[in-house]
Short mmCIF file of C-alpha atoms in Angstrom, two decimals:
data_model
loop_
_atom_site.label_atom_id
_atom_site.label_comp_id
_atom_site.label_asym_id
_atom_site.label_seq_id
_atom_site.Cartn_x
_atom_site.Cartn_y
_atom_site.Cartn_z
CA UNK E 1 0.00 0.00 0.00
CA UNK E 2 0.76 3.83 -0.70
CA UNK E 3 1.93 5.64 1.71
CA UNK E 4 1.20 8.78 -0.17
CA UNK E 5 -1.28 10.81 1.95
CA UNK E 6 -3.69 12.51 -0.64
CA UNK E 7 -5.85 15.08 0.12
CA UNK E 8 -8.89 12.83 0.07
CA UNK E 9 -9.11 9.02 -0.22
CA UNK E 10 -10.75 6.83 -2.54
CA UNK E 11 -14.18 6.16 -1.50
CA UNK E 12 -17.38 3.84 -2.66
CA UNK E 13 -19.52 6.16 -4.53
CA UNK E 14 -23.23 6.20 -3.32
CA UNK E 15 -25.05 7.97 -5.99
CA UNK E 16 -26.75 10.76 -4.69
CA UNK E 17 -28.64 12.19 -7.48
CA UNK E 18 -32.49 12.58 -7.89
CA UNK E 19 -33.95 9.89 -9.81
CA UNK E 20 -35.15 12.69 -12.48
CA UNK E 21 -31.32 14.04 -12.42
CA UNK E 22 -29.88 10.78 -12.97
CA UNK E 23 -31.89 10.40 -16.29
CA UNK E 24 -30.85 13.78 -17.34
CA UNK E 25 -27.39 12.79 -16.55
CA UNK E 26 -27.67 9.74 -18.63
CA UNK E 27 -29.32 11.68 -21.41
CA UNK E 28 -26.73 14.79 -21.70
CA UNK E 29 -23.59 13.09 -20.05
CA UNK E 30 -23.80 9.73 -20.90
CA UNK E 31 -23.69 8.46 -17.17
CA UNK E 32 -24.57 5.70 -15.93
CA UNK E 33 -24.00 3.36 -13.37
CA UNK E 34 -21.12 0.65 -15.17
CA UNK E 35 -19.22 4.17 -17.58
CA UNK E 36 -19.30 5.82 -14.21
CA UNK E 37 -17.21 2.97 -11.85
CA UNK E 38 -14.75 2.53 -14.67
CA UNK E 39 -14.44 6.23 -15.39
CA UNK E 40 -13.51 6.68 -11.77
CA UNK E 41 -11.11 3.92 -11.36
CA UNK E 42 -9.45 4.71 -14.38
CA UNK E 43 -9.35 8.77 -13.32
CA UNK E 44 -8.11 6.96 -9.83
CA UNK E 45 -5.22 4.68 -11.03
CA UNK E 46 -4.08 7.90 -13.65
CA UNK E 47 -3.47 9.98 -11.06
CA UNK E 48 -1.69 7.68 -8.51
CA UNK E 49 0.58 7.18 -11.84
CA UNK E 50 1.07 10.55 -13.06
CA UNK E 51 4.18 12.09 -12.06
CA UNK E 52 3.16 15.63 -12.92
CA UNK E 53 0.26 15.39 -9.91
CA UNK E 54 1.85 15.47 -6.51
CA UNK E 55 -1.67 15.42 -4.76
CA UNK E 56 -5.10 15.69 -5.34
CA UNK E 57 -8.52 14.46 -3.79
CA UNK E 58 -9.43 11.07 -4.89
CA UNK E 59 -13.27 10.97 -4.00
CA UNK E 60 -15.93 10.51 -6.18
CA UNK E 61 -17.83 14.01 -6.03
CA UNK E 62 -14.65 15.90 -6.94
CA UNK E 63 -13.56 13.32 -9.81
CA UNK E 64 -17.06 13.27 -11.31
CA UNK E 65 -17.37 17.29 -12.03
CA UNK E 66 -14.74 16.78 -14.66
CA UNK E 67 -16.24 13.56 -16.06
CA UNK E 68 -19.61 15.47 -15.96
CA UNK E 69 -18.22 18.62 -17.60
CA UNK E 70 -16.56 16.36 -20.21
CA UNK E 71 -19.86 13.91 -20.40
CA UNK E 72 -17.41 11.32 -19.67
CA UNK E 73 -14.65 11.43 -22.21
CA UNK E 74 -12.43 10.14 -19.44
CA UNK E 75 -8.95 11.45 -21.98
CA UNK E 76 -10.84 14.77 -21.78
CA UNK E 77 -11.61 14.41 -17.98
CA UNK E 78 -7.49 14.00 -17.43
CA UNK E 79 -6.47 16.55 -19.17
CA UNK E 80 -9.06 19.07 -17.47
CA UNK E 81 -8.14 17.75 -14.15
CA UNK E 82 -4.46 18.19 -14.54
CA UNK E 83 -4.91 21.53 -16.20
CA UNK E 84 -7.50 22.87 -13.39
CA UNK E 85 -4.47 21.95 -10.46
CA UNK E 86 -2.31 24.21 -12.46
CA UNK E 87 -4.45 26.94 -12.65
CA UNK E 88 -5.32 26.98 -9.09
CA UNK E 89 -0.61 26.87 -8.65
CA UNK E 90 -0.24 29.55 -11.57
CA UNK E 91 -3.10 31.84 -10.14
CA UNK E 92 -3.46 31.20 -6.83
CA UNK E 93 -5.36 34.36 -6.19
CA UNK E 94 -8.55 32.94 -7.66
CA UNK E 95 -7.89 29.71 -6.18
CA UNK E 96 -6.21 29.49 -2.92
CA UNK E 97 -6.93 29.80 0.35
CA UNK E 98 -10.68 30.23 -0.74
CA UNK E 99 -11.52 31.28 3.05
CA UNK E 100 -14.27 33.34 3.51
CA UNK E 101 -14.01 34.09 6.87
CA UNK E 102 -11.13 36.90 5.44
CA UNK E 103 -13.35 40.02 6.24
CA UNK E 104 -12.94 41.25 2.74
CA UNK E 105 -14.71 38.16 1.89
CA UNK E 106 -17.11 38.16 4.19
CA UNK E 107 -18.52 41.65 3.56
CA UNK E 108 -18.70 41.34 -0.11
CA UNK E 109 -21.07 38.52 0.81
CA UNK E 110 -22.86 40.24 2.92
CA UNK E 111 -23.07 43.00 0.05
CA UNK E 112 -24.89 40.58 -1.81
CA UNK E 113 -21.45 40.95 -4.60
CA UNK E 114 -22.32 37.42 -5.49
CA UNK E 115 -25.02 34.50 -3.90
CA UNK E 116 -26.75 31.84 -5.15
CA UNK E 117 -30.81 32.08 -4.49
CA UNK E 118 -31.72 29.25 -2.10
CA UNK E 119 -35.00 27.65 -4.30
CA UNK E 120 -33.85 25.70 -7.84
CA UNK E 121 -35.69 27.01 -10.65
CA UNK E 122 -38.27 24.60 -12.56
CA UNK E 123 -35.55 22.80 -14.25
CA UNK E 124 -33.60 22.03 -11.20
CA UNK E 125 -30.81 24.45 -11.69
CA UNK E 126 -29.76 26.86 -8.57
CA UNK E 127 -29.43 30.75 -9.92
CA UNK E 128 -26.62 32.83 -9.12
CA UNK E 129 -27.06 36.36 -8.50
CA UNK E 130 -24.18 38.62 -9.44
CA UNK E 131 -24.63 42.85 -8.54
CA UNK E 132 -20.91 43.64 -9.37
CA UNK E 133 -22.24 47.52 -8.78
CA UNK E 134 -21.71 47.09 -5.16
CA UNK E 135 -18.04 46.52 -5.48
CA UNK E 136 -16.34 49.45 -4.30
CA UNK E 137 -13.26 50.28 -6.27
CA UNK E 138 -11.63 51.94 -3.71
CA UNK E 139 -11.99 49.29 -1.40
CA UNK E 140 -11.42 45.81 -2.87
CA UNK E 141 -8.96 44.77 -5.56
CA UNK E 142 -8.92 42.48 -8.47
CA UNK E 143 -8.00 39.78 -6.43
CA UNK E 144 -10.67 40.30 -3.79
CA UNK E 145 -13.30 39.90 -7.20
CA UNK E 146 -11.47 36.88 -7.49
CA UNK E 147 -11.18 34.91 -4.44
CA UNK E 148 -15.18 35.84 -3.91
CA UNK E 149 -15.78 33.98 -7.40
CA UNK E 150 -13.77 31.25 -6.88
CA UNK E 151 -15.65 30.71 -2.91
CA UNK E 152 -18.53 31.21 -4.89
CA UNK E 153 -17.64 28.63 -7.99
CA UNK E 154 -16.04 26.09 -5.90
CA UNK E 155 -18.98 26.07 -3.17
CA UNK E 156 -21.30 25.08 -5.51
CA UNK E 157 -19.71 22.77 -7.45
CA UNK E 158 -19.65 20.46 -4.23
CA UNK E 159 -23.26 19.58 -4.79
CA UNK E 160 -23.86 16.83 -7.28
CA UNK E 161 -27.36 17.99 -8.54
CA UNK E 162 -25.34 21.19 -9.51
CA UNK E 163 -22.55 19.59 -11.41
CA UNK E 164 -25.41 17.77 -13.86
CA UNK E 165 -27.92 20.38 -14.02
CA UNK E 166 -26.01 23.05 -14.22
CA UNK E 167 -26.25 27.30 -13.51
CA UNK E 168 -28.24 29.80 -14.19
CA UNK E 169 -26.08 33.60 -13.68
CA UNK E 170 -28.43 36.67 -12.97
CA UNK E 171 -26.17 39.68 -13.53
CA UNK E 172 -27.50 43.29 -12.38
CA UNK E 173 -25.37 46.00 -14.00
CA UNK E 174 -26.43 48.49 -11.96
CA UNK E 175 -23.52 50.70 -10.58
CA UNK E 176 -21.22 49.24 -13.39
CA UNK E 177 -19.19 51.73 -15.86
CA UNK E 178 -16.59 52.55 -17.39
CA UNK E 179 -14.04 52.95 -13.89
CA UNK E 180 -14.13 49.27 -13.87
CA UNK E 181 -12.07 48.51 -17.18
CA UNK E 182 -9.47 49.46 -15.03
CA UNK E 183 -9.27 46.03 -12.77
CA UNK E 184 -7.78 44.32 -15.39
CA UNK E 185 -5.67 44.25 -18.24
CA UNK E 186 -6.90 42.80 -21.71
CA UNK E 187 -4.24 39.57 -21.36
CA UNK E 188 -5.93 38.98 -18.28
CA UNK E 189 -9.77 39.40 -19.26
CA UNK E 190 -9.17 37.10 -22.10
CA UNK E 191 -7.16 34.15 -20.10
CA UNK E 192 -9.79 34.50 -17.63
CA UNK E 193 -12.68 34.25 -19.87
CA UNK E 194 -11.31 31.60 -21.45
CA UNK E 195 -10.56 29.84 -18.03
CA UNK E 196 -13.65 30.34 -16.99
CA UNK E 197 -15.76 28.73 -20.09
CA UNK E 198 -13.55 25.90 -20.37
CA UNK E 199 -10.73 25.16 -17.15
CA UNK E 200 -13.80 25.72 -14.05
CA UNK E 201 -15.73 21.93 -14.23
CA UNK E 202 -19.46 23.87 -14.68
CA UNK E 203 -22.15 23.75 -16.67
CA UNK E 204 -23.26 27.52 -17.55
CA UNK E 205 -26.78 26.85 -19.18
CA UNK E 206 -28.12 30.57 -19.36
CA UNK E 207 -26.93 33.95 -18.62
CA UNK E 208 -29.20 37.10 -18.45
CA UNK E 209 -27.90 40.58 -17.93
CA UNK E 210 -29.54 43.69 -17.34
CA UNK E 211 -29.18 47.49 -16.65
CA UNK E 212 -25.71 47.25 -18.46
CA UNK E 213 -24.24 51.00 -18.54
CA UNK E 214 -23.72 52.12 -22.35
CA UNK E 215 -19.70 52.90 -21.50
CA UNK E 216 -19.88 49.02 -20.96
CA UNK E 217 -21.51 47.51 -24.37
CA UNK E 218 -18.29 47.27 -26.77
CA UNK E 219 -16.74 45.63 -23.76
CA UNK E 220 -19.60 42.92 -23.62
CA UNK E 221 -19.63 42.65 -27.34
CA UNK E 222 -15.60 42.11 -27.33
CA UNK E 223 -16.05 39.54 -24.08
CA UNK E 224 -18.55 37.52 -26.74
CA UNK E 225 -15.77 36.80 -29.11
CA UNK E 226 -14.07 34.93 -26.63
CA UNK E 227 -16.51 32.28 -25.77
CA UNK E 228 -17.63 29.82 -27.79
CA UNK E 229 -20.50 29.71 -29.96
CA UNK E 230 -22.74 27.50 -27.50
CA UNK E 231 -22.15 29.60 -24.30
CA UNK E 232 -22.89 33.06 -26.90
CA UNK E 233 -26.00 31.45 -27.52
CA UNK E 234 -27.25 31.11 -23.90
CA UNK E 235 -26.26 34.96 -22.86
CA UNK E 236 -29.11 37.01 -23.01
CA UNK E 237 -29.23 40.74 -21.95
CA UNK E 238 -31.62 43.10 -21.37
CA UNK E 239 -32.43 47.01 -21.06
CA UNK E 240 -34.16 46.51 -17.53
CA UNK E 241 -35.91 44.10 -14.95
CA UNK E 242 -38.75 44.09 -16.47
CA UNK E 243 -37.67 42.65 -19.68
CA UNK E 244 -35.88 40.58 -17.74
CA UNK E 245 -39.30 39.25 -15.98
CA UNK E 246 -40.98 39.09 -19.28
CA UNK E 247 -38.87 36.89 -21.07
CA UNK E 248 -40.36 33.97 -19.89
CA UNK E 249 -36.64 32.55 -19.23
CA UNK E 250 -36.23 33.34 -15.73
CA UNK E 251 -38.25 32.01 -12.79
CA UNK E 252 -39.71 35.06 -11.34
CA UNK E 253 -40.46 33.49 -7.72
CA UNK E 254 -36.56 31.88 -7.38
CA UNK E 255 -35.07 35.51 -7.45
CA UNK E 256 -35.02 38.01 -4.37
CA UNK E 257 -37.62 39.92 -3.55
CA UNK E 258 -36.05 43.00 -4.97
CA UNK E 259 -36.17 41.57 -8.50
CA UNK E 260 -39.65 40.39 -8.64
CA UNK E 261 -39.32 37.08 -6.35
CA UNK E 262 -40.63 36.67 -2.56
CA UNK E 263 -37.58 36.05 -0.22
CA UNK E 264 -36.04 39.03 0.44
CA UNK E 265 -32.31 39.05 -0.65
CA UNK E 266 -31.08 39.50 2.86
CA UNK E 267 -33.13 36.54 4.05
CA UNK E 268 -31.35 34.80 0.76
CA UNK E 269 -27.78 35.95 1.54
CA UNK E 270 -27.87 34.30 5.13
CA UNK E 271 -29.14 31.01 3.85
CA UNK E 272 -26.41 31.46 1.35
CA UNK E 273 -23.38 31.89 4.16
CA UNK E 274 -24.69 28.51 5.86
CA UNK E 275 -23.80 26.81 2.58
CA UNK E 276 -20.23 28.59 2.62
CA UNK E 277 -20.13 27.65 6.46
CA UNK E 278 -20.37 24.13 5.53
CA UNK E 279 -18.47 24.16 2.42
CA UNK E 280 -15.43 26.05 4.17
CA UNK E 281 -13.18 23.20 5.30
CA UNK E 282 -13.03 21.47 1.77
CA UNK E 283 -12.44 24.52 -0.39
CA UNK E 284 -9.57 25.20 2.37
CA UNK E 285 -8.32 21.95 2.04
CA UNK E 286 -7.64 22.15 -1.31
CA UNK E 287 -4.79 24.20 -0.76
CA UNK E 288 -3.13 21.10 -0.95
CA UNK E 289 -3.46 19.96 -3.98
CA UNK E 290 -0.14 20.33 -5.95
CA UNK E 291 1.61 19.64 -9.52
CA UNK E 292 4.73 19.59 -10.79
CA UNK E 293 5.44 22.64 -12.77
CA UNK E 294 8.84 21.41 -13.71
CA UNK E 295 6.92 18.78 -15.71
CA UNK E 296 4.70 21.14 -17.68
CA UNK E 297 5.92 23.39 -20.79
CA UNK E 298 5.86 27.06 -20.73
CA UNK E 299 3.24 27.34 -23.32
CA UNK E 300 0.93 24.94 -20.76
CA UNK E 301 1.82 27.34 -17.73
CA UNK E 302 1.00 30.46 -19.47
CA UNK E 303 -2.63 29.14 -20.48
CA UNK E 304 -3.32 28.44 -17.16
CA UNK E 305 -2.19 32.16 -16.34
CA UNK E 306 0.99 31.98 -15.36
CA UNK E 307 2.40 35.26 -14.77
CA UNK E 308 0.01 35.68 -12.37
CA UNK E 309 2.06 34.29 -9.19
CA UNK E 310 1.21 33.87 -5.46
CA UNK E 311 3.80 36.49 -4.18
CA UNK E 312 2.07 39.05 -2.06
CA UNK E 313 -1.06 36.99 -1.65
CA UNK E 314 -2.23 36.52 1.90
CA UNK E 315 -4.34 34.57 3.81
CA UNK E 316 -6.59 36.00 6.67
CA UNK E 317 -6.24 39.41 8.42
CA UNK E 318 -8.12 42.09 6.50
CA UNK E 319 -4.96 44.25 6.14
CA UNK E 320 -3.23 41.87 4.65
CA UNK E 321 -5.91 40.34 1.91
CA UNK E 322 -4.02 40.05 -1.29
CA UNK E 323 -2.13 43.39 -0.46
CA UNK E 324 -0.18 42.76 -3.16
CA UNK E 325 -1.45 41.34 -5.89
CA UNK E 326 -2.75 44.48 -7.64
CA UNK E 327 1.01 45.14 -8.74
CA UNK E 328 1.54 40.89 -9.95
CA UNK E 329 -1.30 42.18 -11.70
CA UNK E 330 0.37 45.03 -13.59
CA UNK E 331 3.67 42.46 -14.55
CA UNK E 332 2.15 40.43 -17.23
CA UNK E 333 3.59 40.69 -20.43
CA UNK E 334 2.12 40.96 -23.72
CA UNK E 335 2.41 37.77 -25.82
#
C-alpha cells in the first residue's frame, strides 16, 4: 500500500442524485451506473501514476465534475483535471486559500457581490445572482473579485445535482461603468474568460444581464468573441428588470424579492453563508493539492495564467488580503 497521503481518499460512490437528475445525466452526459465505476477507477489509477500530480482528492464528487463537464470522455476528464491543479498553482489568487471568513470576503457577501438564491428554478438548476455595482473600487482589488468567485464557484460545485444540471447567472449591471475597465488588463480578461468557459468543471446553461451602462456595451460585445459559440447562444441581456421578468426565461419566484421574487435578498444571503459555512473546510483543504510545474511546458503554464504568481497573496487578516497582488497584476507581459 501507498503511503502517499492525498488530500482525500478513494471512497465507494453512493449515488446521490435525484432519480429525475440521474436520467438527465444519462441523457446529456452519458452516465450511468457501469461508464461511471470505470471512469472513476481509471481517473483513480491515472493519477496515482502521473508524475506531474503530486496530490489531489481522490473521491468521487470531486472526480465526477470533470467527467460530468466532459460527459465522460475520461482522456478529456485528465487533461481538465491536470490543467485545473495548475491553474489553481499559476493563479493562486482565484484559487487558494478560498476562506471566507477573510473580512474582505465576508462583507462582499454580505453586500450581496455574489449568492446563489436558495429555491432551484423549474428545471432544477440553482441561480446565481451577481450585482458587481456594489463593489467598491476603492476598497477591494482584483484579487478580492477573485477569491469571492472562486468561494462562490467552488462552493457550488460540491453539490452533485449542480454539477449535472447546471447554472443559471443573474447579472445586475447596476452601478457598473466605465471605472471598472481598469481592474484588469486585456491579457488577463481574455485568459480568464477563457478559463472560466472551459478550465472551471461547470455547466453555464443561461446567462441574463440587465441594466448594463452604455460605457460598458463594446466591452460585452468584445467579451462575446471569446466564448464559444454554444455559451454566446445562452447569454441574453436586457435594457431593464422588467424585460428581464418578461422573457419567460427566468423564474420570477426563485429571485429576491427586490427583482420580482418573494424572499427578500437578505433573508437569501444568510441562507447562502450557511452553505459557505459548511463548504469552508473542503475549499480550504484544497490548498493542498499540488503539480509539478517542472513537468509542464511554458506554453501549458501560461494558459493556465501563469504570470500571475502567489507572491504578495495573503491569507486571513483584513490588512493583509491580497495586499499585493494588484502590482503581480500590472507584470504580465504581452504575448
Amino acid at each position: 500500500m501507498s503511503e502517499h497521503q492525498w488530500v482525500t481518499e478513494p471512497d465507494v460512490y453512493v449515488c446521490p442524485l435525484l432519480p429525475e437528475t440521474q436520467e438527465i445525466a444519462k441523457i446529456e452526459l452519458r452516465e450511468d451506473e457501469r461508464t461511471r465505476d470505470s471512469a472513476l477507477e481509471s481517473m483513480r489509477e491515472w493519477i496515482r501514476q502521473n508524475p506531474r500530480i503530486k496530490n489531489c482528492r481522490l473521491d468521487a464528487r470531486f472526480l465526477l465534475r470533470f467527467l460530468r463537464f466532459k460527459k465522460f470522455s475520461v482522456e478529456q476528464a485528465k487533461e481538465a483535471l491536470e490543467r485545473y491543479i495548475l491553474l489553481r498553482q499559476c493563479f493562486g489568487v482565484a484559487f487558494n486559500c478560498l476562506d471566507i471568513t477573510i473580512p474582505m470576503m465576508e462583507e462582499l457577501t454580505n453586500l450581496g457581490y455574489m449568492f446563489a438564491c436558495p429555491k432551484r428554478d423549474s428545471k432544477g438548476r440553482r441561480v446565481i445572482v451577481a450585482r458587481p455595482g456594489v463593489f467598491d473600487l476603492e476598497k477591494f482589488t482584483n484579487g478580492d473579485m477573485c477569491r469571492i468567485h472562486g468561494i462562490v464557484y467552488e462552493t457550488l460545485m460540491e453539490d452533485e445535482e449542480n454539477q449535472v444540471r447546471g447554472f443559471v447567472h443573474f447579472a445586475d449591471g447596476s452601478g457598473v461603468g466605465f471605472a471598472y475597465l481598469t481592474l484588469f488588463t486585456i491579457r488577463e480578461a481574455v485568459r480568464i474568460v477563457k478559463n472560466g468557459e472551459k478550465t472551471l468543471p461547470m455547466r453555464h446553461k443561461e446567462v441574463h444581464g440587465f441594466h448594463i451602462h452604455p460605457s460598458m456595451k463594446f466591452v460585452l460585445d468584445w467579451g462575446m468573441t471569446l466564448i464559444s459559440d454554444k455559451i454566446k447562444s445562452r447569454v441574453r441581456l436586457y435594457s431593464n428588470l422588467d424585460e428581464v421578468i418578461d422573457s419567460g426565461f427566468v423564474d420570477k419566484d426563485v429571485l429576491p424579492k427586490e427583482y420580482g421574487g418573494t424572499m427578500p435578498m437578505a433573508e437569501m444571503i444568510e441562507l447562502w453563508k450557511k452553505e459557505l459555512k459548511q463548504s469552508h473546510s473542503i475549499l480550504m483543504s484544497h490548498d493542498r493539492m499540488e503539480v509539478n510545474e517542472g513537468l509542464f511546458t511554458k506554453r501549458e503554464k501560461e494558459g493556465a495564467v501563469s504570470a500571475l504568481r502567489r507572491q504578495g497573496v495573503s491569507c486571513g487578516a483584513e490588512k493583509e488580503s491580497l495586499s499585493g497582488i494588484t502590482g503581480n497584476f500590472r507584470k504580465l507581459e504581452v504575448d
